[in-house]
Every structure is written in structure tokens, then in C-alpha cells.
Coordinates of C-alpha atoms in Angstrom, one line a residue:
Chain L
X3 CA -28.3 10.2 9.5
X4 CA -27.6 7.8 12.1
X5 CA -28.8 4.7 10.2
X6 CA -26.3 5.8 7.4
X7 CA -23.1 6.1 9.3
X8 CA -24.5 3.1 11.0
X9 CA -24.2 1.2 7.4
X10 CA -21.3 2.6 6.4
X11 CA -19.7 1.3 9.4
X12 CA -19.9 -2.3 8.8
X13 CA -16.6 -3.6 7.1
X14 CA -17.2 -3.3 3.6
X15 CA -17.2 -6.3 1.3
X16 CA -14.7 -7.1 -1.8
X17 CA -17.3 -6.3 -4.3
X18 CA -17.9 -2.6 -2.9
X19 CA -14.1 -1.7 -2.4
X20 CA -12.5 -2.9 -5.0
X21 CA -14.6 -1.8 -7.4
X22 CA -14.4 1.7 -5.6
X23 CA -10.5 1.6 -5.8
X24 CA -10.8 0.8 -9.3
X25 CA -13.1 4.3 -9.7
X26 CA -9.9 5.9 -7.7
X27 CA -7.8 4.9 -10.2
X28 CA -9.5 5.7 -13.3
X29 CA -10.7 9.1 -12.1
X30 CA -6.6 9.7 -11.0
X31 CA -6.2 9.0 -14.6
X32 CA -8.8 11.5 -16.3
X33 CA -7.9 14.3 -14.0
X34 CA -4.6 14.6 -15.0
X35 CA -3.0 11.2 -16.0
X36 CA -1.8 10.1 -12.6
X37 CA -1.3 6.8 -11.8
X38 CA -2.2 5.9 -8.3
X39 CA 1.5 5.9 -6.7
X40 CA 1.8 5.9 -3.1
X41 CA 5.3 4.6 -2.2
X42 CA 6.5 7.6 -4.9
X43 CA 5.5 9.6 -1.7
X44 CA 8.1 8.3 0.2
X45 CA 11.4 9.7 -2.2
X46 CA 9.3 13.0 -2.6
X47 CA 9.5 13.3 1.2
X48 CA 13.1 12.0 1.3
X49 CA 13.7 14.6 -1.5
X50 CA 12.0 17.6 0.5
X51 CA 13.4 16.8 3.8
X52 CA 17.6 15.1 3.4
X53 CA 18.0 14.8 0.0
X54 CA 22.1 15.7 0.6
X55 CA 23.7 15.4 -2.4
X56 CA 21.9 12.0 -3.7
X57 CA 21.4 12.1 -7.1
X58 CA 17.6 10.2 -7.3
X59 CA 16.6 12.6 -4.7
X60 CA 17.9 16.0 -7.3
X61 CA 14.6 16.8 -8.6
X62 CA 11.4 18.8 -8.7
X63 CA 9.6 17.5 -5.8
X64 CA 7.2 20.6 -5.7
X65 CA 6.1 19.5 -9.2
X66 CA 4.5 16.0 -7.4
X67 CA 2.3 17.7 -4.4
X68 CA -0.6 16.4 -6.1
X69 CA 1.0 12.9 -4.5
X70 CA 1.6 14.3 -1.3
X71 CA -1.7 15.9 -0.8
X72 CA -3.2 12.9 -1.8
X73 CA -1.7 10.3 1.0
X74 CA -2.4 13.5 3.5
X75 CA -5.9 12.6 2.6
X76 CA -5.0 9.0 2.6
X77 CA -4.1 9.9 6.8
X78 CA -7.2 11.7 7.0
X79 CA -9.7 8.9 5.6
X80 CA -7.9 6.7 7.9
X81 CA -8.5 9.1 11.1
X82 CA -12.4 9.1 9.5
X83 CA -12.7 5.7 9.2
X84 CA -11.0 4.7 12.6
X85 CA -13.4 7.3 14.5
X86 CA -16.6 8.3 12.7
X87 CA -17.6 5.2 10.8
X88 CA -15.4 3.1 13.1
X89 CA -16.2 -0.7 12.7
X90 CA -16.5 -1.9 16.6
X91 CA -16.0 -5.3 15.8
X92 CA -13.1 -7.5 15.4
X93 CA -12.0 -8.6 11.6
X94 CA -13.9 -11.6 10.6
X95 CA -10.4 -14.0 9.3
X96 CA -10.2 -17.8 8.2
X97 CA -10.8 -20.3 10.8
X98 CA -7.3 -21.5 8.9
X99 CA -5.4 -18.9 9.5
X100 CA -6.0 -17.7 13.1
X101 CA -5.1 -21.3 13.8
X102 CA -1.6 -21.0 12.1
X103 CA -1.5 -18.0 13.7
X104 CA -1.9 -19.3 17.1
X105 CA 0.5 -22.0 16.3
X106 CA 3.2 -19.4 15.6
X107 CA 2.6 -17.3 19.1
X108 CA -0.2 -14.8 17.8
X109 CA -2.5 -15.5 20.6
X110 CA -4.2 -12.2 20.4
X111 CA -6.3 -11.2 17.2
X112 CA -7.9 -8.1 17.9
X113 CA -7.6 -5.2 16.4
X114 CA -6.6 -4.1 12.9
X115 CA -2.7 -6.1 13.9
X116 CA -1.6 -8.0 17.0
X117 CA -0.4 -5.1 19.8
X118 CA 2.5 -7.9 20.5
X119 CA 4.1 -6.9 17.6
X120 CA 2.8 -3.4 16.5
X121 CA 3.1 -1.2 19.5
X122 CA 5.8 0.9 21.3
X123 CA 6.4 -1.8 23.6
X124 CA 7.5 -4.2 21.0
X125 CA 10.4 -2.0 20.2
X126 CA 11.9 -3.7 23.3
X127 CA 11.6 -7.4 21.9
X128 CA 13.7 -8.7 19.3
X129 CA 10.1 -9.7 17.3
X130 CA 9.3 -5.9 17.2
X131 CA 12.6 -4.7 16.3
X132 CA 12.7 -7.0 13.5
X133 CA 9.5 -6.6 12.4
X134 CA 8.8 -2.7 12.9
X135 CA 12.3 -1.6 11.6
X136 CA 13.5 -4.6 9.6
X137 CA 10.0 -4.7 7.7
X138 CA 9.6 -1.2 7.1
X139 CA 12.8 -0.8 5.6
X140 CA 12.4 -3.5 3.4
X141 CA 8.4 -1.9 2.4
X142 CA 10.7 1.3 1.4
X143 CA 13.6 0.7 -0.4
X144 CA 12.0 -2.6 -2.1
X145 CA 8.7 -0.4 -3.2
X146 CA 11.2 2.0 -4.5
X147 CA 13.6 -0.3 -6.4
X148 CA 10.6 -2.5 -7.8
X149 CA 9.4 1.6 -9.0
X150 CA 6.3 0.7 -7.0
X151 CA 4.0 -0.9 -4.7
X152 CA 1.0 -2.8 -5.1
X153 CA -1.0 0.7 -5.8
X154 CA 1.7 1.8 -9.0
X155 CA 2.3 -2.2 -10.2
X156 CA -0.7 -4.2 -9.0
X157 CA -3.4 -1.9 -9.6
X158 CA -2.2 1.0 -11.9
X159 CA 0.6 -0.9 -14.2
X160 CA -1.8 -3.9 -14.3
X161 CA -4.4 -2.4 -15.4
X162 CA -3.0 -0.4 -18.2
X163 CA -1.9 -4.1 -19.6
X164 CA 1.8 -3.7 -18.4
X165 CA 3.6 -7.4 -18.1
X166 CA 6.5 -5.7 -16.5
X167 CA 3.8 -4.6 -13.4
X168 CA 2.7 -8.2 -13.3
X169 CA 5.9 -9.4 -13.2
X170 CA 6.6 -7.3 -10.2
X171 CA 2.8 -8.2 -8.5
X172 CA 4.3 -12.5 -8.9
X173 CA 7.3 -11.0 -7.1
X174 CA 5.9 -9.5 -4.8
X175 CA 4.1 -12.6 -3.9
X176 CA 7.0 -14.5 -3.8
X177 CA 8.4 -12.7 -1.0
X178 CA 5.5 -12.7 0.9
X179 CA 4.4 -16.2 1.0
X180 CA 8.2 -16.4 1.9
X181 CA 7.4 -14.0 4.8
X182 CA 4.4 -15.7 5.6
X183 CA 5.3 -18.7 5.6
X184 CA 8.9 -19.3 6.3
X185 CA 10.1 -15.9 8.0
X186 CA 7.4 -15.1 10.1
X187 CA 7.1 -18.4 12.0
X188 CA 11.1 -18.0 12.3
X189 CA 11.2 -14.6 13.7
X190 CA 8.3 -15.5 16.4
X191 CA 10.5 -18.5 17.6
X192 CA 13.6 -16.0 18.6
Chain P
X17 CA -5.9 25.0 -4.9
X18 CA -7.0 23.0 -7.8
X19 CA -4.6 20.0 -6.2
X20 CA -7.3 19.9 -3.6
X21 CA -9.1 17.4 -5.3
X22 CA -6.3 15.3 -4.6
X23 CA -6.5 15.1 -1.0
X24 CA -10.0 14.3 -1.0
X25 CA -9.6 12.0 -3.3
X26 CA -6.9 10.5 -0.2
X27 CA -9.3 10.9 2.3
X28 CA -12.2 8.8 -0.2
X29 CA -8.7 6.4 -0.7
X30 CA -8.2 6.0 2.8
X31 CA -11.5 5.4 4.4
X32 CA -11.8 2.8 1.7
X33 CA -8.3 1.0 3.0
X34 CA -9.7 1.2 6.4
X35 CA -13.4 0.0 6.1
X36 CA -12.4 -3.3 3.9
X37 CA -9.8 -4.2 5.9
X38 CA -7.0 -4.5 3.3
X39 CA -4.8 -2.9 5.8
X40 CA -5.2 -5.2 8.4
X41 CA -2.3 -7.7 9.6
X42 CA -4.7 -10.5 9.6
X43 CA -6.2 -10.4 6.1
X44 CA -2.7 -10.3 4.4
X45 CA -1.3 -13.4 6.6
X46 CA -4.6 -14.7 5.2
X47 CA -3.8 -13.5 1.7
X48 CA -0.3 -15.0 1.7
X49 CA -1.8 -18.4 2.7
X50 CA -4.4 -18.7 0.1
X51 CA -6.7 -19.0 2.9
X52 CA -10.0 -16.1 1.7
X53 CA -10.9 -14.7 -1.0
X54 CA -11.3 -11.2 0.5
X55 CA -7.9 -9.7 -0.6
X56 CA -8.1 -11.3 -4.3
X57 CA -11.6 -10.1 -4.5
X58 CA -10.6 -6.3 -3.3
X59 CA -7.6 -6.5 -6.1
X60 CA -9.2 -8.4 -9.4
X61 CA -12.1 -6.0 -9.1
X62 CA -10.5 -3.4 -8.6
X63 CA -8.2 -4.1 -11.4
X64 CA -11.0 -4.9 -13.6
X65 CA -12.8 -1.6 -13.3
X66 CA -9.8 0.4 -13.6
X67 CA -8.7 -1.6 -17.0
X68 CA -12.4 -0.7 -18.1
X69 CA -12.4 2.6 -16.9
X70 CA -9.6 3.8 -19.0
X71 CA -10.1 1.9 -22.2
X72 CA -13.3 3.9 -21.7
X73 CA -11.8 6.9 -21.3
X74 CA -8.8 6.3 -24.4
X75 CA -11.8 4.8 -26.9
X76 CA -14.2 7.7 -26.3
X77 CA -11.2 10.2 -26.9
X78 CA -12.1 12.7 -24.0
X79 CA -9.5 14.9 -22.8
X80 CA -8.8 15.0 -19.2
X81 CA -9.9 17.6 -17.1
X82 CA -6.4 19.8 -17.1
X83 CA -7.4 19.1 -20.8
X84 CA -4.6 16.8 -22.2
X85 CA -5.0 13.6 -24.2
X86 CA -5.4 10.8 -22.2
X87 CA -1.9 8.6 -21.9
X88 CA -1.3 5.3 -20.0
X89 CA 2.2 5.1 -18.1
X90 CA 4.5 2.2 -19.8
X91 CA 7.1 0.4 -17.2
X92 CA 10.0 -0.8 -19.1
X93 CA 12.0 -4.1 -17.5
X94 CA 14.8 -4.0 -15.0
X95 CA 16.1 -6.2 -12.8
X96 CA 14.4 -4.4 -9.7
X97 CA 10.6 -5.4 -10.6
X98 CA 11.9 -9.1 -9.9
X99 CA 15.0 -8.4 -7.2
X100 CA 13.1 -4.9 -5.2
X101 CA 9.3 -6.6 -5.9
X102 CA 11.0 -10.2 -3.5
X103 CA 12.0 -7.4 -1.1
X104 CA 9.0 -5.4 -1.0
X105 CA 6.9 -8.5 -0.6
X106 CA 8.8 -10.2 2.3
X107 CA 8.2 -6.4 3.8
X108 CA 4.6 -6.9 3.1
X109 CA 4.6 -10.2 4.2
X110 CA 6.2 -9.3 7.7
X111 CA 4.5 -5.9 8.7
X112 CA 1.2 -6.3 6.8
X113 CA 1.5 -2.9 5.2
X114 CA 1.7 -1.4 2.4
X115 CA 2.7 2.1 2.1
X116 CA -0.7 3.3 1.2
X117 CA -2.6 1.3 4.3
X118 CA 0.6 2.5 6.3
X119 CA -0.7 6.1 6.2
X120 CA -4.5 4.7 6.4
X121 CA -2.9 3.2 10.2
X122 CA -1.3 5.8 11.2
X123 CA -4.3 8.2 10.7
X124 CA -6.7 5.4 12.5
X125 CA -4.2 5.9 15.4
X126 CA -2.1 3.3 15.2
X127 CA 0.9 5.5 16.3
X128 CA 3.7 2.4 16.4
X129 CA 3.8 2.5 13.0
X130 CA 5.3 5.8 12.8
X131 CA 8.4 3.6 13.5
X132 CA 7.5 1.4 10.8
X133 CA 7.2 4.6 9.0
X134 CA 10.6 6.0 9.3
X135 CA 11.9 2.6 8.4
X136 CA 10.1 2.8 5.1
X137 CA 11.7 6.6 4.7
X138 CA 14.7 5.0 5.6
X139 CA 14.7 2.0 2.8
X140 CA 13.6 4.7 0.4
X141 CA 16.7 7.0 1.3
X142 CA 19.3 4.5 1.1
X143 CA 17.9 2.7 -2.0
X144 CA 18.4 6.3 -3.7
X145 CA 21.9 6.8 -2.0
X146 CA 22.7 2.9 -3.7
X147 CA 20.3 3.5 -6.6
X148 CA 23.9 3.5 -8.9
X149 CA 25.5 0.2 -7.0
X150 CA 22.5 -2.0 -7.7
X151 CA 21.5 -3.8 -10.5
X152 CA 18.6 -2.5 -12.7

């Protein structure tokens, strides 16, 4: 038993989980023709929780728990993965890009992100503050007005042949190499 | 009940953005710089098995197992695929998250992006309250 938490706690390879997330998406669709939609999560909780008198948030949320079971499990796996099969070792990036990174100010690597921007702390720093409540907001209502994320768009829409889905994936990318390359480097120099 | 499935399903979903690292900040700065393969090898595959995996499932005429005909979702155009996918992605681009790998974090014990959480709840809500205003 050992010897197979053991292996499953090495970081898996491309060619083990995407094919796996690719399984996730078809068996979504035989079970009852759901796409796999995670930023749709956020309006249903927005609709269950303040939903005041805003139109787009007027609906049957009840009717989408599949969606909200399914990122509780998505919390869950993460707790599982973090603890039982829990991969001790730091993540294996580019020579490249922890030199960029380093030329920016990310000093630190370890970890899933660097703790100088993703931690309570940061909320104290400009850096954090942008990055923390700046970024999230923009992960929400952009998701939302794009009608998806990379899980409805990238995988789902593109798979099902939909140009409209890769349209939004070469958006998407747009404003992250913009992030990457332009904003990022900008926001660590404040 | 039967929507249990679902959340084990999540928890299969989740360990799986954990343990290949696509939720790390690292690998997307590293995906954004066209600097590994790792992420582009986590996507295409993943698209490609999906793409088979359904025209599998339409071809062989199976039902699905709540026993309906097996339908693809179409997205139609509108502005905010282009205008809201730019947004989303200098989002990415700055937290390294995604709203699935967001939850993945968060359950890993990555508490701070709770913060980064209610700022996503946050976009959400005032995209809907605006959803009128802005082009689509």
C-alpha cells in the first residue's frame, strides 16, 4: 500500500493527466451532458448567497448542484493531494523561466506559488493587493463574461469543435502573455 | 444522492490539478513564456481524448446514463469571448489560477487565496450587476 501512495505521489507527467482530464470530460458528458464548467460555480454561488435584484443572478441555482458538488470535490482532491499523496518536492520549472523570474524579484520558488505574493502578509504590499484582489477579480468577472474558463472554452467548447471556444482559448492567451510578460514585471517594480 | 457522483468525480478532478502541477504559479509563468511543454502537453491531450471520447459516444448512439441522447453544447459569438477571454487571461496571467485549480489551492491549504477567492465572487457579481451595460 505504501509503495502505491508512494507512486502516486510523484508529480504526474502531461501524458497521465491530460489524458485523465480528458476521461473527466467525456464521462461529464455521458452522465448527463455536462460540460466541465467551473467558473459557472462562481454566479451559482453569487446567485445562492446576494443575488439582490440582479437579473443574471434570477434563476434556478438548485437546478446546477451537480456543479457545486462537483468543485466541493474539486476542494476535497485538493486537501487529498496536498496531504496524502503530497509531492515533498519542489516543482521541477525551466532553467528560463526561474531566471526571468529572479530578474523580476521572485527570489523564492518553492512551493506550489511564491509566499511573497500569495500569503496574508502580502495583503499589506501593494504587489499582493494587486495581485490577490486585482487578479481575482479579473479571473471572475472575465471567466464569466468570456461564458467560461479554460475548463468550459479550452477543454469542453474545444473539444466539441466549437471556433467560438478557440477564439476565447487565443484570448485568453493574449492577456496572459500580456500579464506575463508586460504586467507582471511592472507590478513587481512598484 | 445520485449527484454524488459529481463530487467524486471533483475530488478525482482535483487531485489530478494538484499532482500535475497545472495549478502551480510557476508552470503558468512558464506556460505564458513558451518556455515547457508541460502545460501544452496537459491541455492538447486532454483535448484530444475528450474530442475522441464523445465522437465515441455520438457515433455509437448510446444514451447517457440519466438516459437522454447524447448533445454537445454549441457557444454562439459575442463580443465577450474576445473582450472577457483578454480579461480572464491577464487574471490568469497575474495570480496563476484558474477557477478550477483555485479550489484545488485552497483545499491543499493554501488559505490566502480565499482572498483571491472572494475577488473572483466579486468579478462574477459585478459582471452580472453590468451584464446589460457591456457589450456582448
Amino acid at each position: 500500500m505504501q509503495t502505491v501512495i508512494n507512486y502516486i505521489s510523484q508529480p504526474w507527467p502531461w501524458y497521465i493527466a491530460g489524458p485523465l482530464i480528458g476521461l473527466v470530460v467525456v464521462l461529464l458528458q455521458w452522465i448527463d451532458n455536462n460540460p466541465l464548467a467551473v467558473s459557472s460555480s462562481y454566479r451559482h454561488i453569487c446567485a445562492a448567497v446576494f443575488p439582490a435584484s440582479v437579473p443574471f443572478l434570477k434563476y434556478n441555482w438548485k437546478a446546477e448542484s451537480w456543479n457545486l458538488l462537483f468543485v466541493a470535490g474539486i476542494i476535497i482532491g485538493g486537501f487529498l493531494a496536498g496531504t496524502v499523496f503530497s509531492n515533498p518536492l519542489n516543482i521541477n520549472i525551466s532553467h528560463e523561466t526561474a531566471v526571468q523570474l529572479q530578474s523580476i524579484g521572485i527570489q523564492d520558488t518553492s512551493g506550489f506559488a511564491p509566499a511573497q505574493l500569495f500569503s496574508f502578509q502580502a495583503l499589506q504590499t501593494i504587489q499582493g493587493i494587486i495581485i490577490l484582489v486585482f487578479g481575482g477579480f479579473l479571473v471572475g468577472f472575465g471567466s464569466r463574461y468570456a461564458g467560461g474558463c479554460v475548463s468550459g472554452h479550452s477543454m469542453t467548447g474545444i473539444s466539441d469543435l466549437q471556433w467560438t471556444s478557440m477564439l476565447a482559448t487565443a484570448s485568453i492567451f493574449a492577456g496572459g502573455i500580456f500579464a506575463a510578460y508586460i504586467l507582471l514585471p511592472l507590478t513587481l517594480k512598484l | 444522492m445520485r449527484n454524488f457522483i459529481y463530487l467524486l468525480i471533483g475530488i478525482f478532478f482535483g487531485i489530478i490539478l494538484i499532482k500535475s502541477e497545472v495549478s502551480s504559479w510557476y508552470r503558468i509563468q512558464e506556460m505564458f513564456r513558451f518556455q515547457s511543454f508541460h502545460m501544452y502537453g496537459v491541455m492538447l491531450s486532454a483535448i484530444a481524448v475528450a474530442l475522441i471520447g464523445k465522437l465515441a459516444l455520438k457515433k455509437s448512439k448510446i444514451k447517457s446514463a440519466t438516459g437522454k441522447e447524447i448533445v454537445t453544447g454549441k457557444k454562439k459569438y459575442h463580443h465577450g469571448l474576445v473582450i472577457g477571454g483578454v480579461l480572464f487571461g491577464i487574471g490568469w496571467g497575474l495570480t496563476g489560477v484558474c477557477p478550477g485549480p483555485l479550489y484545488a489551492l485552497i483545499g491543499k491549504g493554501m488559505y490566502a487565496l480565499i482572498i483571491l477567492f472572494i475577488s473572483a465572487l466579486a468579478g462574477t457579481w459585478i459582471y452580472s450587476f453590468f451584464r446589460e451595460k457591456l457589450p456582448h
